[in-house]
mmCIF file of C-alpha atoms in Angstrom:
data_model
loop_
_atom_site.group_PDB
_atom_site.id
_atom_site.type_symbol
_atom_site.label_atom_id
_atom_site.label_comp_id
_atom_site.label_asym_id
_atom_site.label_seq_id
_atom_site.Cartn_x
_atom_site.Cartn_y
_atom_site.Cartn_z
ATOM 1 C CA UNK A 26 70.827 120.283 150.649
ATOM 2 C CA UNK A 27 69.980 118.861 147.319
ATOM 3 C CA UNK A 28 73.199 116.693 146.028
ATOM 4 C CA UNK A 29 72.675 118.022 142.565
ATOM 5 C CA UNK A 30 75.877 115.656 141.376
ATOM 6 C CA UNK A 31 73.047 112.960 140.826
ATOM 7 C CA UNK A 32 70.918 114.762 138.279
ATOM 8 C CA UNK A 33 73.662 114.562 135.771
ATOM 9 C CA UNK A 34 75.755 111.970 133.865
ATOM 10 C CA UNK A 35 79.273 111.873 134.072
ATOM 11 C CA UNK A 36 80.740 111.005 130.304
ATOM 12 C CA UNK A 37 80.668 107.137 130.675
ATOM 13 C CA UNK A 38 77.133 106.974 131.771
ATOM 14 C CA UNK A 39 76.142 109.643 129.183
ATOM 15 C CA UNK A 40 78.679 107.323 126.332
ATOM 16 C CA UNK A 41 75.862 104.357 127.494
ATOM 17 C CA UNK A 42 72.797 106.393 127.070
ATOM 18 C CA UNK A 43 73.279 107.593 123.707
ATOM 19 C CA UNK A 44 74.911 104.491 122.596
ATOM 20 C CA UNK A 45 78.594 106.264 121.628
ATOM 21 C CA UNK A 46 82.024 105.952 123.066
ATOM 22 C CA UNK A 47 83.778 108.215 125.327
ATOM 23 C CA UNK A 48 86.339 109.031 122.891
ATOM 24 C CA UNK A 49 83.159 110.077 120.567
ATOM 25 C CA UNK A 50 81.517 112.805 123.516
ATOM 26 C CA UNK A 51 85.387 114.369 124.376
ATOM 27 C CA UNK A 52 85.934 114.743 120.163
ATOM 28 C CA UNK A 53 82.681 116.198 119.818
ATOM 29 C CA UNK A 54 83.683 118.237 122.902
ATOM 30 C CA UNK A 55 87.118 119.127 120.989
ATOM 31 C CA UNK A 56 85.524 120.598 117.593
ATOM 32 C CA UNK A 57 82.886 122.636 119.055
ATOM 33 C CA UNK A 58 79.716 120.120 118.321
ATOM 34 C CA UNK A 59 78.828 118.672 121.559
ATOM 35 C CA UNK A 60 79.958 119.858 125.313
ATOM 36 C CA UNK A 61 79.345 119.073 128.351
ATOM 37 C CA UNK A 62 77.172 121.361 130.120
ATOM 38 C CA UNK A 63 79.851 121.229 133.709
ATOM 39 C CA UNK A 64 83.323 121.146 133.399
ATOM 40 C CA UNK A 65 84.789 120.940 136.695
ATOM 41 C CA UNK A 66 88.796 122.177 137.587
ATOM 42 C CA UNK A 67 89.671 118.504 138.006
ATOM 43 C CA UNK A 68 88.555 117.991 133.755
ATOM 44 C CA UNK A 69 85.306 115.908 135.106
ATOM 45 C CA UNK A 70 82.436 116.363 132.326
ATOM 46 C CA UNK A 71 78.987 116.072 133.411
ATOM 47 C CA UNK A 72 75.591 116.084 130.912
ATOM 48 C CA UNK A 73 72.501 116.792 131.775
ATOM 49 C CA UNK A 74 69.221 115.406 130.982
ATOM 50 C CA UNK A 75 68.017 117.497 128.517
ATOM 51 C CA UNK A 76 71.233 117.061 126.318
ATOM 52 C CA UNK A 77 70.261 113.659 125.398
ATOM 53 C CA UNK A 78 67.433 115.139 122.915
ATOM 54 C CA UNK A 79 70.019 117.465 121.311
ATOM 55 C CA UNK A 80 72.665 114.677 120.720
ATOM 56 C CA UNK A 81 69.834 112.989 119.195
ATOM 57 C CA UNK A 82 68.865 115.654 117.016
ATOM 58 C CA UNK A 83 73.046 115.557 115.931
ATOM 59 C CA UNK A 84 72.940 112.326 115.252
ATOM 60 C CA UNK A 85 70.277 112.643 113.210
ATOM 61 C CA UNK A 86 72.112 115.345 111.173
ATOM 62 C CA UNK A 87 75.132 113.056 110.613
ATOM 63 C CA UNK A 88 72.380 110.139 109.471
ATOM 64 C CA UNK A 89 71.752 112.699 106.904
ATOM 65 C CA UNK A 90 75.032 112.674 105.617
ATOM 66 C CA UNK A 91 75.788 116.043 107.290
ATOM 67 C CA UNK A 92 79.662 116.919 108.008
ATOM 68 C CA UNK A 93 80.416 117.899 111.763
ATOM 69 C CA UNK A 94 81.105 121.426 110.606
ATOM 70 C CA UNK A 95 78.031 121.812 109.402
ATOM 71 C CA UNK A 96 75.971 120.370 111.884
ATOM 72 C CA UNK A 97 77.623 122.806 114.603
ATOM 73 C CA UNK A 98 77.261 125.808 112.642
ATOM 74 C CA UNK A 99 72.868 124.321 111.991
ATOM 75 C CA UNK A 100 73.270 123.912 116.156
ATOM 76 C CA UNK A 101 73.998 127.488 116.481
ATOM 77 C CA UNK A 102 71.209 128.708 114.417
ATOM 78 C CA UNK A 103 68.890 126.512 114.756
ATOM 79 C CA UNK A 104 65.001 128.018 113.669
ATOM 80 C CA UNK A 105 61.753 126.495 112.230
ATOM 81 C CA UNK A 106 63.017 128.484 109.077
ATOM 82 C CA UNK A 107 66.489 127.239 108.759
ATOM 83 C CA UNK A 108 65.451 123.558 109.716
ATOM 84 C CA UNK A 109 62.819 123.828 106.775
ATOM 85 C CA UNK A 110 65.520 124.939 104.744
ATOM 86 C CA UNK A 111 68.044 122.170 105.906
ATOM 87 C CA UNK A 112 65.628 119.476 105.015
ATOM 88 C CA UNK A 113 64.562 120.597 101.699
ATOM 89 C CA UNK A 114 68.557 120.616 100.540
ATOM 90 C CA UNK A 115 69.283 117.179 102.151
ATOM 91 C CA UNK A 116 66.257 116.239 100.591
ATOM 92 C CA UNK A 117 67.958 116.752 96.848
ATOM 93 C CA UNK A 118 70.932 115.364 98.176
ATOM 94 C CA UNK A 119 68.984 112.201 98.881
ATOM 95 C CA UNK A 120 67.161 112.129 95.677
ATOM 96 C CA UNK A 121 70.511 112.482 94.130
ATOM 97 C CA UNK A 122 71.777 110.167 95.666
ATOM 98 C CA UNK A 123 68.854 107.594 94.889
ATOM 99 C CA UNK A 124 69.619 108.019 91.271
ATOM 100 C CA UNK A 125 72.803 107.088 91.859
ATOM 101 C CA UNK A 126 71.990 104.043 93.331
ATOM 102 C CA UNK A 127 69.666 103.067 91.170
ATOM 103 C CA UNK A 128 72.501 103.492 88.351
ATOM 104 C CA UNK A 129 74.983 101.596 90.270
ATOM 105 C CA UNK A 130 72.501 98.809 90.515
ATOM 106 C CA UNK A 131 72.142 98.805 87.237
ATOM 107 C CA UNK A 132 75.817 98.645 86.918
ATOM 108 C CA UNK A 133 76.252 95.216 89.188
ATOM 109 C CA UNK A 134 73.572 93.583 87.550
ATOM 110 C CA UNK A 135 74.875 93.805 84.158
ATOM 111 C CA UNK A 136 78.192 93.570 85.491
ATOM 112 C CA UNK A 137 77.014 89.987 86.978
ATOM 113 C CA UNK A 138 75.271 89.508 83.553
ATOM 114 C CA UNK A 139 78.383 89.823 81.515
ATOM 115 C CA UNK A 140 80.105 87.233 83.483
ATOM 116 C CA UNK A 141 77.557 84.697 84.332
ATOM 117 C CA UNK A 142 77.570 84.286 80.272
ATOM 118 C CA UNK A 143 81.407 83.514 79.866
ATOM 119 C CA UNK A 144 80.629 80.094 82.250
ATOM 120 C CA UNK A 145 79.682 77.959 79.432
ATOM 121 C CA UNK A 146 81.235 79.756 76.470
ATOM 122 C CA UNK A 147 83.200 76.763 74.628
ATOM 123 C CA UNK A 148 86.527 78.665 74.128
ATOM 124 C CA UNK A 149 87.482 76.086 71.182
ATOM 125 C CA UNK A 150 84.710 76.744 68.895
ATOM 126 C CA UNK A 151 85.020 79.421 66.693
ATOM 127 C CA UNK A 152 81.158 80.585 65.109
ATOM 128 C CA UNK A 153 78.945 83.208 63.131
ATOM 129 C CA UNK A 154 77.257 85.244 65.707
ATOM 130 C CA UNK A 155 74.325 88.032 64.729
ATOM 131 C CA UNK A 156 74.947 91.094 66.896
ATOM 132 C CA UNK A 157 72.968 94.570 67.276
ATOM 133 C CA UNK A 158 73.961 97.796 66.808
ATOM 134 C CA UNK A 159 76.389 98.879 69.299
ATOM 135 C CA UNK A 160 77.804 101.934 70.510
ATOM 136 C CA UNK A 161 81.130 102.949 71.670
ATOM 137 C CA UNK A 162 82.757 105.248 73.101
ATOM 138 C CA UNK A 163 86.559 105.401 71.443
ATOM 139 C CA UNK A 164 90.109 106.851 72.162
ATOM 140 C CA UNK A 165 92.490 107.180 69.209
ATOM 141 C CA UNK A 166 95.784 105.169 70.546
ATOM 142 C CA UNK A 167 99.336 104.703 69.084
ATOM 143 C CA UNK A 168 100.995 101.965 70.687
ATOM 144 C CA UNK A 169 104.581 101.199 70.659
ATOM 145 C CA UNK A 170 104.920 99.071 74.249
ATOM 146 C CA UNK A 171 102.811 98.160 77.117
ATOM 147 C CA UNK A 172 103.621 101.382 78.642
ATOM 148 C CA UNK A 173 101.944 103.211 75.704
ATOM 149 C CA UNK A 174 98.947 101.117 76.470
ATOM 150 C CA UNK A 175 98.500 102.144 79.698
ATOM 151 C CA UNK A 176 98.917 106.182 79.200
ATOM 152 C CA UNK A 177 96.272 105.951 76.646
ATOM 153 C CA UNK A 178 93.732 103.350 79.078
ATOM 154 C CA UNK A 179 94.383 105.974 81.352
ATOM 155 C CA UNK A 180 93.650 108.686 79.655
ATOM 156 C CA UNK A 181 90.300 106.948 78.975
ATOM 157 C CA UNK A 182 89.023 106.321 81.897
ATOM 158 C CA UNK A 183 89.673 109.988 83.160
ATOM 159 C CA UNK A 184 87.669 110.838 79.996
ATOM 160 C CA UNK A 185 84.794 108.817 80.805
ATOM 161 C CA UNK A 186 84.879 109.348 84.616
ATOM 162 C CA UNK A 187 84.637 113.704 83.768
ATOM 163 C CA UNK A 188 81.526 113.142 81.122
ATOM 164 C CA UNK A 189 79.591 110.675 83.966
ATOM 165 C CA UNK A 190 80.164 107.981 81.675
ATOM 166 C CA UNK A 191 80.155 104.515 83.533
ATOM 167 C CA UNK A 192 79.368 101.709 81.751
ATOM 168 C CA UNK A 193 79.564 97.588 83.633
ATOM 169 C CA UNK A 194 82.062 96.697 79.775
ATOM 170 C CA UNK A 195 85.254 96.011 80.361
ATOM 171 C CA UNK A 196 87.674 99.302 78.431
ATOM 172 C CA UNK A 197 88.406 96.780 74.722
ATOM 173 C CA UNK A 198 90.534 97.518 71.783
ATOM 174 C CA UNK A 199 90.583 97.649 68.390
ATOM 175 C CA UNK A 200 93.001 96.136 66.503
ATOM 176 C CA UNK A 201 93.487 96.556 62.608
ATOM 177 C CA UNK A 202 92.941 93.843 60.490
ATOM 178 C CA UNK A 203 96.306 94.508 58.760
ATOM 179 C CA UNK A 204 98.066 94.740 61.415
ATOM 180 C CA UNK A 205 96.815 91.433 62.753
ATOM 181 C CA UNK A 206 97.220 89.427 59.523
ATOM 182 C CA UNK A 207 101.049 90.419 59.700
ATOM 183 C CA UNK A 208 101.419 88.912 63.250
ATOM 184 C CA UNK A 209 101.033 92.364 64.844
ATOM 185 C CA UNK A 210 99.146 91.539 67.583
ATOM 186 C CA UNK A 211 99.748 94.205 69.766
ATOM 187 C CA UNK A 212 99.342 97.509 68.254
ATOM 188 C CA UNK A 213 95.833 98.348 68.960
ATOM 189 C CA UNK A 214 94.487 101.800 66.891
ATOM 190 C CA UNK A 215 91.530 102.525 69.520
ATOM 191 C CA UNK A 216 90.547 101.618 72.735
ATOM 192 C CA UNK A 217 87.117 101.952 73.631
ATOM 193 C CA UNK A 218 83.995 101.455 76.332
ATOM 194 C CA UNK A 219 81.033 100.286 74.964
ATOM 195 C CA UNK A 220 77.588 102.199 76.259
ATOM 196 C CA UNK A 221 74.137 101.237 76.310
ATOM 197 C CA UNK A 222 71.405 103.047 73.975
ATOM 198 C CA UNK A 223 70.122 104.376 77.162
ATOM 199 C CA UNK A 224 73.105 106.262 77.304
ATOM 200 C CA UNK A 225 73.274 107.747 73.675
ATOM 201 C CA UNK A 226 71.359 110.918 74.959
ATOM 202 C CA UNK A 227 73.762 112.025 77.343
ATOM 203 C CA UNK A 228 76.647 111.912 74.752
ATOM 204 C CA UNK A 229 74.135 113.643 71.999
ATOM 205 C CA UNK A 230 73.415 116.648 74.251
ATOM 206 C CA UNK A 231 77.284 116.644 75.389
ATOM 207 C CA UNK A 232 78.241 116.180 71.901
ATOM 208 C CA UNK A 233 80.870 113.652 72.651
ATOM 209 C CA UNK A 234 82.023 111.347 69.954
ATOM 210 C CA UNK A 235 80.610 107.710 69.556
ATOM 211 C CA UNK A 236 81.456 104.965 67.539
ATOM 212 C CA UNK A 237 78.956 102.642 65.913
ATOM 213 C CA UNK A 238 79.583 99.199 65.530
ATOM 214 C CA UNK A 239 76.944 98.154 62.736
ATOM 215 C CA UNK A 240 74.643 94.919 63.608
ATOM 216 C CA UNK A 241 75.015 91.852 61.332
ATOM 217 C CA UNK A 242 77.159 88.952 60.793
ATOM 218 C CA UNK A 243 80.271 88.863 62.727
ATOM 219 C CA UNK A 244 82.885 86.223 63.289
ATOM 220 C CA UNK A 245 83.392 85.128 66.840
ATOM 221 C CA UNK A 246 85.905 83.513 69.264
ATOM 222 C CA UNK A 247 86.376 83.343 72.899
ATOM 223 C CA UNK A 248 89.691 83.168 74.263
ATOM 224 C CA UNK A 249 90.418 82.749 77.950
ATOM 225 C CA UNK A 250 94.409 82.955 78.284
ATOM 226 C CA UNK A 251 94.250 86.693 78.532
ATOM 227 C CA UNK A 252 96.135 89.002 76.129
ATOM 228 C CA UNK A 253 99.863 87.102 75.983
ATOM 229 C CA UNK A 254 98.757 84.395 73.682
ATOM 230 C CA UNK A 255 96.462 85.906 70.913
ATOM 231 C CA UNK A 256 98.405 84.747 68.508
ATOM 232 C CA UNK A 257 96.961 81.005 68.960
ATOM 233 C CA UNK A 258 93.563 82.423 68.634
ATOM 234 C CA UNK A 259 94.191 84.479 65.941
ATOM 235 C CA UNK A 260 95.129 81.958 63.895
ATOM 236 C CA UNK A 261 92.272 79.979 64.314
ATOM 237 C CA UNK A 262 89.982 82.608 62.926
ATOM 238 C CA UNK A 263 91.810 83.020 59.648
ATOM 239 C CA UNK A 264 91.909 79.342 59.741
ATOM 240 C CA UNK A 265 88.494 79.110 59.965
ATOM 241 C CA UNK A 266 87.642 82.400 57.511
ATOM 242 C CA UNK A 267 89.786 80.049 54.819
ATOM 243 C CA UNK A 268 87.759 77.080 55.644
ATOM 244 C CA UNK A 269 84.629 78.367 55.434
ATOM 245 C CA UNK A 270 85.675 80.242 52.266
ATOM 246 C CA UNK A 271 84.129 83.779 54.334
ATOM 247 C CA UNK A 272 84.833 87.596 53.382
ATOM 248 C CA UNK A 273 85.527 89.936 56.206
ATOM 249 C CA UNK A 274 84.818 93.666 56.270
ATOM 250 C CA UNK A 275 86.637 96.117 59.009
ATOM 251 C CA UNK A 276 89.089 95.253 61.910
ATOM 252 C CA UNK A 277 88.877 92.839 65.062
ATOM 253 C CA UNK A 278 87.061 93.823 68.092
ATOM 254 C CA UNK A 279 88.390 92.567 70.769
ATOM 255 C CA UNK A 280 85.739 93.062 74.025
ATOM 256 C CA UNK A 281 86.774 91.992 76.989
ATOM 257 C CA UNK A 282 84.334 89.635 79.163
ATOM 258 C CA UNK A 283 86.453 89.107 81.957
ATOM 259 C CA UNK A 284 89.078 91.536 84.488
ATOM 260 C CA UNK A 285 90.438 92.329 87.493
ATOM 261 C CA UNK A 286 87.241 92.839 88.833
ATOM 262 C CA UNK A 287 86.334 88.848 88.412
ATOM 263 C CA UNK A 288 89.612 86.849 87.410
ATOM 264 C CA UNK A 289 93.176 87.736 88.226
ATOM 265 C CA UNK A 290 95.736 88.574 85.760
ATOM 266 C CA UNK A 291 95.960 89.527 82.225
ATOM 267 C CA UNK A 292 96.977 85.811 81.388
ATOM 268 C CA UNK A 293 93.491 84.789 82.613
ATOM 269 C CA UNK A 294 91.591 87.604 80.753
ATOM 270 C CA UNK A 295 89.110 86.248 78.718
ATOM 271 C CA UNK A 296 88.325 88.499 75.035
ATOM 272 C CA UNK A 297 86.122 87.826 72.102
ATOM 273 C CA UNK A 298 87.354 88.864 69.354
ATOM 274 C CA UNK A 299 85.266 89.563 66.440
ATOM 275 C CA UNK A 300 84.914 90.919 62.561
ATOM 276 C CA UNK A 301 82.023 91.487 60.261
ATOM 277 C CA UNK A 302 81.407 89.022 57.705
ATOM 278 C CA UNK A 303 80.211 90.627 54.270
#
């Protein structure tokens, strides 16, 4: 008599074959995906030979980014029809999901941009810089106390994050020139994230509201002790607008260069602020 024990693989040999662990096979077993083919009284599992190809063909499926509840209800129909099916929708996903990539790329890179220019920034010198248009992306804010600050930064980024908006700046504020010339340093009347042009069709054919920032002349200074001591910087600016004998037009931008996601601490923030000259 043939011992037919030795044309199968108990779950430990099967675990090796198919390069899983037990605990893998018996949860497999436990949802419905993957079972032994022999379950004896004693709770031994044996696989057969052929099983290997369909585990294969499951992992495959999860590769795919398939969930294990959908994979077992594919296993239980599977056809030349449905499979042709299958891969044409995980083929979207994919391409989706390429797109995405490529936009998060996109992302990094001018994330690691933004930074790698605040290395040799000279924090103490205070200068006429010629900037592009630029477009942002505001939030009306009325700001009492830190606390009010973060409502309306959070309210912001849920804004941005529901319109697909994702942009590699820093959220910035700005503050009004008023304000800041009374030693109000705090009291910021927008926030805002600034977009790319790229990005100017997607708000035209949502119709959501953009602020431009006009190119020309603009008064500029770096400050790298984060958002507690604007006051020292501040003062240099109208020090140097008296100096220099300049006219300013509009309020202070203040953009922020660098965040959590590169320094630690809002004492170690750096911001340029900046105002048009006329």
């Amino acid at each position: 008599m043939v011992n037919k024990s030795n044309l199968y693989f108990t779950t430990g040999e099967f675990a090796k074959l198919v390069n899983v662990t037990k605990h893998t096979l018996f949860y497999y077993d436990e949802v419905g995906v993957f079972s032994p083919i022999i379950r004896k009284e004693n709770d031994y599992r044996f696989y057969a030979v052929e099983q290997i190809e369909v585990f294969e063909v499951i992992l495959t499926l999860k590769e795919l980014g398939m969930s294990l509840k959908d994979i077992k209800e594919y296993m239980k129909n599977r056809s030349p029809k449905n499979f042709v099916a299958l891969m044409e929708e995980r083929e979207k996903i994919i391409d989706e999901k390429i797109i995405y990539l490529k936009e998060i790329k996109k992302f990094f890179h001018k994330k690691a941009e933004i930074v790698r220019s605040t290395l040799d920034i000279d924090t103490d010198k205070i200068k006429i810089e010629e900037y592009p248009d630029e477009y942002l992306i505001p939030i009306k804010a009325e700001i009492s106390n830190e606390k009010d600050m973060a409502v309306y930064l959070a309210k912001h980024i849920r804004f941005c994050e529901e319109k697909n908006i994702y942009s590699p700046h820093p959220i910035s504020g700005i503050q009004d020139y008023e304000n800041i010339s009374k030693g109000i340093y705090y009291k910021y009347s927008s926030f805002y994230t600034k977009i790319t042009i790229e990005q100017l069709p997607l708000l035209q054919n949502n119709n959501i509201p953009f602020l431009l920032k006009e190119k020309g002349k603009y008064i500029a200074a770096y400050h790298s002790k984060g958002y507690y001591s604007l006051d020292e910087v501040y003062n240099k600016i109208f020090a140097f607008i008296k100096e220099n004998n300049l006219k300013t037009i509009g309020n202070f931008y203040e953009d922020v260069l660098l965040d959590e996601l590169s320094i630690e601490g809002y004492e170690n923030y750096m911001v340029k602020i900046s105002i048009k000259v006329k």
